[in-house]
XYZ file of C-alpha atoms in Angstrom:
461
model
C 0.254 6.878 -38.660
C 1.410 3.293 -38.207
C 0.362 2.457 -41.789
C 2.427 5.363 -43.063
C 5.440 4.056 -41.157
C 5.061 0.630 -42.700
C 5.242 2.111 -46.180
C 8.647 3.512 -45.335
C 9.860 -0.061 -44.987
C 12.339 0.717 -42.236
C 11.853 -0.430 -38.683
C 10.334 -2.296 -35.764
C 11.186 -1.469 -32.161
C 12.105 -4.181 -29.669
C 11.558 -3.378 -25.980
C 13.050 -5.113 -22.991
C 15.412 -7.955 -23.885
C 16.853 -7.511 -27.366
C 16.270 -9.815 -30.300
C 19.100 -12.037 -31.555
C 21.809 -10.232 -33.454
C 21.549 -10.115 -37.206
C 23.731 -9.147 -40.152
C 26.889 -9.452 -38.114
C 25.874 -6.873 -35.478
C 26.648 -7.595 -31.839
C 23.779 -8.327 -29.445
C 22.877 -5.551 -26.985
C 24.520 -5.524 -23.588
C 22.984 -7.805 -21.022
C 21.133 -5.418 -18.723
C 22.339 -5.147 -15.149
C 20.056 -6.303 -12.378
C 19.082 -2.661 -11.908
C 16.946 -2.762 -15.041
C 13.487 -4.294 -14.965
C 12.584 -7.431 -16.845
C 9.402 -5.713 -17.865
C 6.344 -7.414 -19.364
C 6.066 -7.763 -23.113
C 3.881 -5.688 -25.397
C 0.394 -5.848 -23.947
C -3.010 -4.618 -25.082
C -4.822 -1.738 -23.480
C -6.357 -2.364 -20.024
C -9.292 -4.762 -20.189
C -9.519 -6.054 -16.649
C -12.440 -5.907 -14.260
C -11.932 -5.216 -10.543
C -11.563 -8.304 -8.334
C -13.922 -9.033 -5.467
C -12.947 -7.100 -2.325
C -12.345 -10.134 -0.097
C -10.249 -11.928 -2.716
C -8.218 -8.817 -3.522
C -7.508 -8.013 0.115
C -6.360 -11.553 0.898
C -4.208 -11.631 -2.262
C -2.494 -8.358 -1.380
C -1.908 -9.247 2.280
C -0.452 -12.637 1.359
C 1.928 -10.984 -1.082
C 2.923 -8.533 1.633
C 3.493 -11.438 4.035
C 5.742 -13.216 1.535
C 7.739 -10.032 0.968
C 7.826 -9.001 4.606
C 6.139 -5.693 3.774
C 4.907 -4.292 7.088
C 3.673 -0.796 7.861
C 4.221 -0.010 11.537
C 2.097 2.885 12.762
C 3.611 3.951 16.083
C 0.927 5.966 17.850
C 3.454 7.296 20.355
C 5.279 9.196 17.602
C 2.273 10.901 16.042
C 0.486 13.969 17.472
C -3.063 13.208 18.568
C -4.873 16.417 17.717
C -3.207 17.747 14.561
C -3.271 16.585 10.949
C -0.354 14.410 9.877
C 1.273 14.444 6.436
C 0.438 10.759 6.109
C -3.265 11.368 6.585
C -3.444 14.555 4.582
C -1.188 13.542 1.755
C -4.390 14.410 0.341
C -4.207 17.239 -2.065
C -1.614 15.133 -3.857
C 1.311 17.547 -4.143
C 3.282 18.073 -7.324
C 6.309 16.373 -5.756
C 6.520 13.617 -3.133
C 8.301 14.024 0.180
C 12.033 13.541 -0.328
C 12.352 12.362 3.280
C 9.682 9.689 2.781
C 11.308 8.642 -0.489
C 14.693 8.280 1.171
C 13.222 6.176 3.973
C 11.215 4.044 1.559
C 14.179 3.323 -0.727
C 16.284 2.394 2.295
C 13.613 0.181 3.853
C 14.089 -2.929 1.731
C 16.082 -4.208 -1.253
C 12.773 -4.778 -3.068
C 12.563 -1.007 -3.543
C 15.134 -1.536 -6.301
C 13.330 -4.399 -8.025
C 10.449 -4.627 -10.483
C 7.824 -4.784 -7.716
C 9.060 -1.754 -5.755
C 8.287 -1.280 -2.064
C 5.095 -0.320 -0.266
C 6.348 1.735 2.685
C 2.882 2.282 4.114
C -0.684 2.512 2.857
C -0.036 6.001 1.502
C 3.440 5.607 -0.044
C 5.093 3.227 -2.558
C 8.536 3.746 -4.079
C 10.920 2.272 -6.610
C 14.361 2.990 -8.011
C 15.037 0.973 -11.138
C 15.476 1.351 -14.854
C 14.244 0.132 -18.218
C 15.793 -0.317 -21.620
C 14.654 -0.116 -25.197
C 16.579 -2.059 -27.827
C 16.147 -0.569 -31.300
C 16.046 -2.654 -34.462
C 15.374 -1.982 -38.076
C 13.506 -4.494 -40.190
C 13.689 -4.664 -43.946
C 10.031 -5.097 -44.866
C 10.971 -6.820 -48.143
C 13.375 -9.408 -46.763
C 12.334 -9.451 -43.107
C 15.957 -9.167 -42.036
C 16.433 -7.567 -38.635
C 19.311 -5.226 -37.914
C 20.028 -4.372 -34.307
C 21.118 -0.735 -33.988
C 21.611 -0.084 -30.300
C 19.991 0.123 -26.857
C 18.861 3.092 -24.781
C 18.807 2.672 -20.998
C 17.493 4.954 -18.277
C 17.449 4.850 -14.475
C 14.552 6.423 -12.622
C 12.702 6.845 -9.333
C 8.966 6.386 -8.919
C 6.525 7.113 -6.111
C 2.813 6.377 -5.798
C 0.923 8.417 -3.208
C -2.425 7.519 -1.675
C -4.812 10.088 -0.273
C -7.608 10.659 2.215
C -9.553 13.193 0.179
C -9.814 11.901 -3.391
C -10.635 8.700 -5.239
C -7.246 8.785 -6.905
C -3.606 7.877 -6.517
C -0.817 9.968 -7.987
C 1.959 8.203 -9.890
C 5.235 10.159 -9.860
C 8.204 9.516 -12.169
C 11.563 11.228 -12.466
C 14.718 10.206 -14.306
C 18.017 10.103 -12.484
C 20.058 12.821 -14.217
C 22.973 11.478 -16.196
C 21.727 7.893 -15.992
C 20.838 7.473 -19.672
C 23.290 5.406 -21.707
C 23.388 4.295 -25.336
C 25.308 1.037 -25.704
C 26.107 -0.332 -29.180
C 25.034 2.683 -31.208
C 27.249 3.856 -34.049
C 28.994 7.187 -33.617
C 27.058 8.317 -36.675
C 23.714 7.771 -34.925
C 21.995 10.171 -32.532
C 19.999 7.979 -30.106
C 19.597 10.837 -27.639
C 17.294 12.627 -30.076
C 14.794 9.758 -30.151
C 11.567 10.319 -28.232
C 10.494 8.481 -25.084
C 6.810 8.714 -24.117
C 5.608 7.870 -20.591
C 2.101 7.572 -19.166
C 0.511 5.946 -16.127
C -2.397 3.577 -16.717
C -5.062 1.857 -14.673
C -5.240 -1.911 -15.066
C -9.033 -1.937 -15.229
C -11.430 -0.902 -17.968
C -12.246 2.785 -18.447
C -15.648 2.161 -16.860
C -13.863 1.745 -13.532
C -10.901 4.126 -13.688
C -9.156 6.645 -15.904
C -6.121 8.887 -16.331
C -6.974 12.345 -17.634
C -3.435 13.628 -18.086
C -1.763 12.703 -21.406
C 1.568 11.004 -21.872
C 4.722 13.040 -21.379
C 7.106 13.101 -24.348
C 10.743 14.092 -24.173
C 13.827 13.026 -26.051
C 16.161 10.654 -24.285
C 18.618 13.519 -24.020
C 16.005 15.736 -22.371
C 15.034 13.014 -19.897
C 18.740 12.572 -19.126
C 19.170 16.200 -18.085
C 15.773 16.708 -16.426
C 15.643 15.246 -12.919
C 12.169 16.763 -12.411
C 9.075 14.884 -11.326
C 6.242 14.245 -13.787
C 2.968 12.756 -12.570
C -0.437 11.345 -13.466
C -3.568 10.846 -11.352
C -5.389 7.535 -11.705
C -9.015 8.260 -10.809
C -11.424 5.614 -9.523
C -15.050 5.950 -10.647
C -17.383 5.693 -7.674
C -20.454 5.090 -9.851
C -18.895 1.886 -11.191
C -18.699 0.250 -7.753
C -21.145 -2.511 -6.934
C -20.035 -2.624 -3.274
C -23.026 -1.846 -1.018
C -20.722 -0.439 1.654
C -18.298 2.403 1.015
C -18.274 2.101 -2.821
C -15.032 0.119 -2.802
C -13.140 -0.739 -5.990
C -9.810 -2.562 -6.129
C -7.529 -1.411 -8.935
C -4.009 -1.802 -10.253
C -1.688 0.724 -11.870
C 1.263 0.526 -14.233
C 3.626 2.800 -16.150
C 3.610 2.435 -19.925
C 6.636 3.575 -21.915
C 7.068 3.862 -25.669
C 10.092 4.693 -27.818
C 8.246 4.937 -31.119
C 9.705 7.343 -33.676
C 9.594 7.871 -37.433
C 12.577 5.593 -37.870
C 11.638 3.065 -35.223
C 7.869 2.516 -35.015
C 6.572 0.066 -32.433
C 4.189 -0.350 -29.514
C 4.968 0.358 -25.885
C 5.744 -1.767 -22.887
C 4.751 -1.527 -19.259
C 6.054 -2.004 -15.770
C 4.723 -4.616 -13.371
C 1.181 -3.834 -12.191
C 0.771 -2.937 -8.524
C -2.501 -2.798 -6.527
C -4.465 -0.046 -4.830
C -8.007 0.414 -3.511
C -10.411 3.351 -3.483
C -13.522 4.032 -1.417
C -16.169 6.630 -0.596
C -16.591 5.864 3.110
C -18.315 8.675 5.010
C -17.129 7.889 8.566
C -13.631 9.430 8.454
C -14.195 12.704 10.322
C -11.544 14.989 11.797
C -10.992 18.686 12.383
C -14.606 19.424 11.448
C -14.240 17.833 8.025
C -15.596 14.627 6.513
C -12.954 12.831 4.458
C -15.376 10.856 2.338
C -13.112 9.727 -0.499
C -9.733 8.062 -0.461
C -7.324 5.556 -1.972
C -4.708 3.389 -0.256
C -1.997 0.943 -1.299
C -3.020 -2.514 -0.197
C 0.017 -4.800 -0.450
C 1.382 -3.991 2.996
C 0.538 -5.399 6.444
C -0.936 -2.637 8.666
C 0.176 -2.703 12.298
C -1.073 -0.469 15.077
C 1.674 0.061 17.669
C 1.633 1.092 21.309
C 4.813 1.647 23.318
C 5.123 0.507 26.936
C 7.614 3.343 27.384
C 4.886 5.853 26.469
C 3.383 6.904 29.811
C 0.216 8.079 28.028
C -0.719 4.476 27.123
C 1.653 2.416 29.266
C -0.812 0.228 31.172
C -2.991 -0.339 28.091
C 0.108 -1.497 26.193
C 1.008 -3.880 29.013
C -2.525 -5.220 29.018
C -2.465 -5.931 25.280
C 0.904 -7.659 25.560
C -0.452 -9.907 28.329
C -3.541 -10.711 26.283
C -1.502 -11.589 23.207
C 1.349 -13.465 24.878
C -0.235 -14.984 27.995
C -4.003 -15.232 27.473
C -4.373 -17.938 30.136
C -3.564 -15.489 32.942
C -6.015 -12.833 31.776
C -9.562 -12.085 32.933
C -12.268 -13.236 32.477
C -11.501 -16.870 33.125
C -12.835 -19.419 30.671
C -13.236 -23.185 30.880
C -11.225 -23.616 27.657
C -7.864 -22.433 26.320
C -8.305 -18.799 25.429
C -7.745 -17.727 21.816
C -7.157 -13.971 21.534
C -6.386 -12.636 18.021
C -4.511 -9.632 16.684
C -0.821 -10.487 17.076
C 1.240 -11.005 13.932
C 2.901 -14.433 14.066
C 4.187 -15.935 10.832
C 5.236 -19.569 11.125
C 6.353 -20.199 7.527
C 7.584 -17.218 5.468
C 7.844 -19.436 2.389
C 4.170 -20.405 2.539
C 2.551 -17.771 4.745
C -0.860 -18.126 6.285
C -2.265 -14.906 7.642
C -2.623 -15.012 11.440
C -5.987 -13.927 12.785
C -6.127 -10.154 12.714
C -8.732 -7.572 13.675
C -11.432 -5.908 11.580
C -12.844 -2.479 12.288
C -16.474 -1.869 13.184
C -18.025 1.556 13.704
C -18.514 2.883 17.225
C -22.302 3.070 16.926
C -22.672 -0.356 15.294
C -24.578 -3.259 16.834
C -21.334 -5.231 17.135
C -19.613 -2.459 19.094
C -22.585 -2.197 21.435
C -22.569 -5.957 21.998
C -18.828 -5.805 22.655
C -19.459 -3.238 25.372
C -22.182 -5.386 26.913
C -19.964 -8.470 27.161
C -17.008 -6.422 28.360
C -19.203 -5.074 31.157
C -20.322 -8.592 32.036
C -16.653 -9.525 32.590
C -15.812 -6.314 34.468
C -18.925 -6.368 36.672
C -18.899 -10.166 37.227
C -22.411 -10.791 35.943
C -24.076 -12.311 32.863
C -21.997 -15.410 32.004
C -19.352 -14.447 34.606
C -19.351 -14.522 38.383
C -17.134 -13.600 41.321
C -14.723 -16.409 40.411
C -14.500 -15.925 36.655
C -15.037 -12.179 36.274
C -12.456 -9.421 36.776
C -11.721 -8.809 40.473
C -13.056 -5.420 41.615
C -10.928 -2.293 41.680
C -8.814 -1.597 44.724
C -9.662 1.531 46.746
C -6.597 3.230 45.251
C -7.652 2.325 41.706
C -11.106 3.700 42.418
C -9.645 6.926 43.793
C -7.393 7.306 40.763
C -10.225 6.829 38.271
C -9.246 3.472 36.799
C -11.425 2.088 33.997
C -12.034 -1.364 32.587
C -9.999 -1.791 29.399
C -10.730 -4.544 26.897
C -8.740 -6.262 24.178
C -9.561 -6.927 21.351
C -10.962 -3.446 20.992
C -14.612 -2.473 21.259
C -14.285 -1.155 17.682
C -13.278 -4.533 16.282
C -15.367 -7.402 14.962
C -13.264 -9.732 17.138
C -14.216 -7.892 20.360
C -15.772 -9.289 23.527
C -19.026 -10.459 21.917
C -17.375 -12.475 19.133
C -18.256 -16.171 19.415
C -15.037 -17.337 17.696
C -12.543 -15.507 19.888
C -11.860 -14.759 23.512
C -11.040 -11.403 25.092
C -9.277 -9.861 28.056
C -10.215 -7.113 30.520
C -8.059 -5.237 33.020
C -8.243 -2.128 35.201
C -6.102 0.681 33.763
C -5.827 4.441 34.443
C -8.754 6.223 32.819
C -6.534 8.811 31.129
C -4.465 6.075 29.492
C -7.578 4.212 28.404
C -8.887 7.359 26.709
C -5.529 8.168 25.132
C -5.121 4.671 23.710
C -8.659 4.755 22.328
C -8.038 8.103 20.680
C -4.848 6.866 19.092
C -6.710 3.893 17.672
C -9.859 5.639 16.488
C -8.611 9.141 15.664
C -5.091 8.365 14.474
C -4.560 4.868 13.142
C -7.977 4.240 11.606
C -7.889 7.680 10.008
C -4.283 7.885 8.805
C -4.270 4.340 7.397
C -7.884 4.691 6.214
C -8.975 1.412 7.770
C -12.385 0.490 6.389
C -15.008 -1.382 8.362
C -14.962 -5.165 7.944
C -12.882 -5.172 4.704
C -9.508 -4.179 6.192
C -7.596 -6.522 8.475
C -4.980 -5.124 10.848
C -2.716 -6.296 13.639
C -1.447 -4.837 16.914
C 2.225 -4.705 17.948
C 3.464 -3.722 21.399
C 6.904 -2.131 21.721
C 8.946 -1.757 24.864
């Protein structure tokens, strides 16, 4: 088809910034800041997935530079019922308008080329792109600029807890298409605009089954409806021994090729996501053994001191993070307790020490329990002076339990040789509630993988 176009001797399409004016025509309008400075014509995806550790650090550092934080407030989420965030799963044909509104309002970056990652299941963008059309005389090589088509749009990418896929949504903002510089004799609204989502890795690792969507510029201008594509991650291509992890990227490719104006397409900035086949996400009698999340956001677990269901646990964590020297057990060195997000230099961020999940039946979790009990019972490496003082009679009567931070289900827990820990007597009901909100809510809804995912803990008043 492209060879046939060349024989016509008419055109080449310029995307993004327009070429210099020729033959006395004016240059296209300088695009407003609301239009993306999109990458140039690029070949089809040829990348291979990055190593998990490198990809995770890359994405978290980008999130730190941007200030992209996802705050999961356990006090505002029901404990025993599915949440839309966790079960965004069947990937609906339209994203939540409420989530989109919140995401677009969360940060100015939502209206830039990188968009905004609202949480590990939701990314959004409101921006635009432009296509500047030129004709080229194939005999003389002279270029004639004809005009530019511009469109504003909204995009959403949704993660899921039930599939190895993300869904890329696109919809034009009705009435946003404009046609600067075209002659009144031309009909730029009848030109076609093709859109399709792509995976940034080779087809061995990921694919998009749904074809591109073609409409005229005029049809896009009056539509306002969502179109979408699923980017599927191929489990069999993973070389990760645990959880079949693959890190991917996605992009939107757009193409204004027509009979009069043949050319290749362009693409938006690539953004990252990760897919897995972990088998330890179990709720409501179901195993959620496939999922994909958006990785360039800092995950924070939150507890509220005002929440009476976890109040004393929240106070304990705040003490451990802010005043480790006053916590039990006592050590002969300055205590170093991880998990609080502290960023000293936003221009050159270094990730503070976070926490990494381990499974409840793992050897690490069992060792954490053993060392926690040493501190609570004043034995092993601890004694009556260095271990936690015993419960008061009232605490015993009220069923207090020994709470630890960092959590039993973290690699940085009580048995970790690099970090210290804290123990404190707290009401047993609050200890159980806080544990449920960590293990049943946060780990599940944010799909926190063992070892690979780093997370932090924030205490609210």
